[in-house]
GROMACS .gro file of C-alpha atoms in nm:
model
  203
    1MET     CA    1   2.759  14.409  25.881
    2ASP     CA    2   2.467  14.248  25.943
    3ASN     CA    3   2.542  14.034  25.657
    4ILE     CA    4   2.849  13.942  25.824
    5LYS     CA    5   2.634  13.871  26.147
    6ASP     CA    6   2.365  13.667  25.937
    7THR     CA    7   2.645  13.417  25.838
    8ILE     CA    8   2.812  13.404  26.158
    9ARG     CA    9   2.457  13.345  26.299
   10LYS     CA   10   2.443  13.007  26.020
   11LEU     CA   11   2.794  12.899  26.099
   12ALA     CA   12   2.655  12.924  26.525
   13GLN     CA   13   2.543  12.583  26.656
   14GLN     CA   14   2.225  12.644  26.830
   15ASP     CA   15   2.367  12.571  27.169
   16GLY     CA   16   2.594  12.877  27.143
   17GLU     CA   17   2.903  12.755  27.051
   18THR     CA   18   3.182  12.962  26.942
   19VAL     CA   19   3.225  13.038  26.594
   20ALA     CA   20   3.592  12.973  26.471
   21LEU     CA   21   3.771  13.126  26.151
   22VAL     CA   22   4.088  13.113  26.031
   23CYS     CA   23   4.168  13.435  25.859
   24THR     CA   24   4.466  13.606  25.688
   25VAL     CA   25   4.528  13.949  25.822
   26ASP     CA   26   4.486  14.285  25.565
   27ALA     CA   27   4.566  14.554  25.851
   28VAL     CA   28   4.663  14.611  26.173
   29ASP     CA   29   4.566  14.947  26.411
   30LYS     CA   30   4.753  14.946  26.702
   31LYS     CA   31   4.609  15.254  26.853
   32ALA     CA   32   4.237  15.069  26.815
   33ARG     CA   33   4.370  14.728  26.938
   34THR     CA   34   4.217  14.595  26.588
   35ILE     CA   35   4.289  14.387  26.352
   36ASP     CA   36   4.106  14.413  25.938
   37CYS     CA   37   4.124  14.035  25.772
   38THR     CA   38   3.972  13.813  25.537
   39PRO     CA   39   3.842  13.405  25.608
   40VAL     CA   40   4.004  13.190  25.422
   41ASN     CA   41   3.732  13.044  25.291
   42GLU     CA   42   3.674  13.348  25.089
   43GLY     CA   43   3.391  13.525  25.325
   44ALA     CA   44   3.377  13.833  25.314
   45PRO     CA   45   3.660  14.044  25.514
   46LEU     CA   46   3.603  14.129  25.905
   47LEU     CA   47   3.648  14.474  26.046
   48GLY     CA   48   3.817  14.602  26.335
   49VAL     CA   49   3.839  14.266  26.521
   50ASN     CA   50   3.925  14.295  26.860
   51LEU     CA   51   4.328  14.188  26.966
   52GLN     CA   52   4.184  14.174  27.332
   53ALA     CA   53   3.868  14.089  27.577
   54ASN     CA   54   3.785  14.440  27.645
   55GLN     CA   55   3.862  14.658  27.323
   56GLY     CA   56   3.837  14.952  27.557
   57SER     CA   57   4.138  14.908  27.809
   58ASP     CA   58   4.484  15.033  27.759
   59PHE     CA   59   4.613  14.780  28.027
   60GLY     CA   60   4.623  14.415  28.006
   61LEU     CA   61   4.838  14.181  27.723
   62VAL     CA   62   4.786  14.248  27.379
   63ILE     CA   63   4.921  14.026  27.133
   64TYR     CA   64   4.981  14.256  26.732
   65PRO     CA   65   5.043  13.974  26.473
   66GLU     CA   66   5.191  14.010  26.141
   67LYS     CA   67   5.069  14.198  25.866
   68GLY     CA   68   4.919  13.799  25.605
   69ALA     CA   69   5.019  13.642  25.922
   70PHE     CA   70   4.708  13.329  25.939
   71VAL     CA   71   4.462  13.457  26.281
   72VAL     CA   72   4.203  13.296  26.447
   73VAL     CA   73   3.902  13.515  26.540
   74GLY     CA   74   3.598  13.349  26.718
   75PHE     CA   75   3.265  13.512  26.775
   76MET     CA   76   2.972  13.406  26.947
   77ALA     CA   77   2.700  13.259  26.844
   78ASP     CA   78   2.465  13.571  26.858
   79GLY     CA   79   2.693  13.759  26.623
   80ALA     CA   80   2.867  13.961  26.895
   81ALA     CA   81   3.221  14.107  26.759
   82GLY     CA   82   3.493  13.911  26.678
   83LEU     CA   83   3.800  13.867  26.867
   84MET     CA   84   4.126  13.728  26.766
   85LEU     CA   85   4.251  13.338  26.957
   86ALA     CA   86   4.538  13.302  26.808
   87THR     CA   87   4.825  13.402  26.519
   88ASP     CA   88   5.077  13.185  26.402
   89LYS     CA   89   5.318  13.470  26.346
   90ILE     CA   90   5.319  13.763  26.577
   91GLU     CA   91   5.531  14.072  26.504
   92SER     CA   92   5.534  14.277  26.884
   93ALA     CA   93   5.331  14.226  27.178
   94GLU     CA   94   5.262  14.447  27.493
   95MET     CA   95   5.154  14.395  27.846
   96VAL     CA   96   5.048  14.650  28.121
   97ILE     CA   97   5.045  14.523  28.490
   98GLY     CA   98   4.995  14.819  28.750
   99GLU     CA   99   5.307  15.074  28.659
  100THR     CA  100   5.526  14.800  28.491
  101THR     CA  101   5.498  14.805  28.057
  102ALA     CA  102   5.654  14.532  27.923
  103ALA     CA  103   5.703  14.576  27.478
  104ILE     CA  104   5.912  14.327  27.308
  105ASP     CA  105   5.965  14.301  26.909
  106ALA     CA  106   6.207  14.212  26.636
  107GLU     CA  107   6.443  14.457  26.777
  108GLY     CA  108   6.396  14.410  27.153
  109VAL     CA  109   6.278  14.395  27.436
  110ARG     CA  110   6.140  14.738  27.681
  111VAL     CA  111   6.052  14.693  28.045
  112LYS     CA  112   5.941  15.090  28.206
  113THR     CA  113   5.876  15.018  28.632
  114ALA     CA  114   5.770  15.327  28.791
  115LYS     CA  115   6.133  15.383  28.932
  116MET     CA  116   6.313  15.166  28.665
  117SER     CA  117   6.370  15.106  28.305
  118ALA     CA  118   6.554  14.855  28.125
  119ASP     CA  119   6.573  14.879  27.655
  120ILE     CA  120   6.769  14.538  27.541
  121ASN     CA  121   6.794  14.562  27.201
  122LYS     CA  122   7.062  14.399  26.942
  123GLU     CA  123   7.344  14.610  27.003
  124ASP     CA  124   7.312  14.759  27.381
  125ILE     CA  125   7.132  14.700  27.720
  126ILE     CA  126   7.082  15.072  27.890
  127PHE     CA  127   6.954  15.116  28.227
  128ASN     CA  128   6.728  15.445  28.269
  129GLY     CA  129   6.852  15.547  27.941
  130GLY     CA  130   7.240  15.562  28.007
  131GLU     CA  131   7.285  15.812  28.188
  132LEU     CA  132   7.537  15.684  28.404
  133ASP     CA  133   7.792  15.586  28.076
  134GLY     CA  134   7.842  15.150  28.037
  135LEU     CA  135   7.918  14.901  28.317
  136VAL     CA  136   8.231  14.795  28.427
  137ILE     CA  137   8.432  14.556  28.287
  138ILE     CA  138   8.467  14.384  28.609
  139GLN     CA  139   8.844  14.203  28.548
  140LYS     CA  140   8.957  14.478  28.357
  141LEU     CA  141   8.869  14.693  28.612
  142THR     CA  142   9.058  14.417  28.866
  143ASP     CA  143   9.385  14.376  28.655
  144LYS     CA  144   9.398  14.801  28.590
  145LEU     CA  145   9.334  14.808  28.936
  146ASN     CA  146   9.629  14.602  29.027
  147GLU     CA  147   9.914  14.747  28.763
  148LEU     CA  148   9.866  15.052  29.074
  149LYS     CA  149   9.872  14.901  29.313
  150ASP     CA  150  10.235  14.733  29.186
  151THR     CA  151  10.304  15.051  29.100
  152VAL     CA  152  10.210  15.207  29.438
  153ASN     CA  153  10.438  14.958  29.593
  154SER     CA  154  10.739  14.971  29.384
  155LEU     CA  155  10.741  15.375  29.502
  156ILE     CA  156  10.688  15.234  29.849
  157ASN     CA  157  10.910  15.045  29.876
  158ALA     CA  158  11.210  15.234  29.701
  159TYR     CA  159  11.098  15.510  29.994
  160ASN     CA  160  11.096  15.237  30.249
  161ASN     CA  161  11.470  15.127  30.117
  162HIS     CA  162  11.574  15.440  30.067
  163THR     CA  163  11.889  15.619  30.270
  164HIS     CA  164  11.972  15.985  30.346
  165ILE     CA  165  12.345  16.100  30.330
  166THR     CA  166  12.377  16.522  30.511
  167THR     CA  167  12.642  16.683  30.538
  168ALA     CA  168  12.537  16.939  30.873
  169THR     CA  169  12.741  17.186  31.063
  170VAL     CA  170  12.865  17.045  31.394
  171GLY     CA  171  13.066  17.336  31.597
  172THR     CA  172  13.273  17.506  31.348
  173GLY     CA  173  13.391  17.135  31.129
  174PRO     CA  174  13.149  17.023  30.906
  175ALA     CA  175  13.059  16.627  30.976
  176GLY     CA  176  12.919  16.375  30.723
  177THR     CA  177  12.673  16.161  30.825
  178ILE     CA  178  12.477  15.847  30.680
  179SER     CA  179  12.128  15.802  30.838
  180PRO     CA  180  11.863  15.566  30.696
  181THR     CA  181  11.553  15.586  30.756
  182THR     CA  182  11.328  15.471  30.974
  183SER     CA  183  10.938  15.443  30.907
  184LYS     CA  184  10.851  15.213  30.697
  185ALA     CA  185  10.519  15.226  30.474
  186GLN     CA  186  10.274  14.995  30.422
  187THR     CA  187  10.266  14.824  30.078
  188ALA     CA  188   9.861  14.835  29.946
  189LYS     CA  189   9.701  14.547  29.916
  190PRO     CA  190   9.587  14.356  29.655
  191PHE     CA  191   9.250  14.361  29.430
  192LYS     CA  192   9.011  14.128  29.444
  193LYS     CA  193   8.704  14.164  29.244
  194SER     CA  194   8.495  13.985  29.537
  195ASP     CA  195   8.565  14.283  29.702
  196TYR     CA  196   8.330  14.524  29.497
  197GLU     CA  197   8.188  14.276  29.181
  198ASN     CA  198   7.767  14.282  29.204
  199THR     CA  199   7.714  13.923  29.159
  200LYS     CA  200   7.325  13.986  29.149
  201ILE     CA  201   7.364  14.130  28.812
  202LYS     CA  202   7.618  13.957  28.520
  203GLN     CA  203   7.668  14.024  28.182
   0.00000   0.00000   0.00000
């Protein structure tokens, strides 16, 4: 390790500028948030290169390069631990801000806050674990409700147009009367999706 530091010191400018090396990634340690990589100039491998300024933190933004990706590793002139400055291929990225966590990779995006979560992948969009089942397709719901409305209105119209024929005994002889229904039921109104659609969440 001392030899690497000595090499870095020799490469460094005397005025204390940062030295940068182009390397290829040999291994990624997500738990430690470090990478092992080898300089393209065939120099000695670099072990434990930090992926963020404070290796001990578990917040902020961290980008994990793919194994085999090209990365730019920076060093201070005093030979301090290296820090990945850039990469050409990203395997995944994580960001933690307060109680909000976001992660993105080839499978999708996951976001979690103190009160909700969202998982967006290639097949599904799942909110809060999906315990409330799927979202309603507004137009299909509207069509189904209007089908029900038409059926109910047919029954209401049949009821409103119905006449009762009764035979009743008046005194000692039967009497036949026709009594039309006097009450009129109100028909149901059409459904409109604007009555129950939340336009702030779209699919």
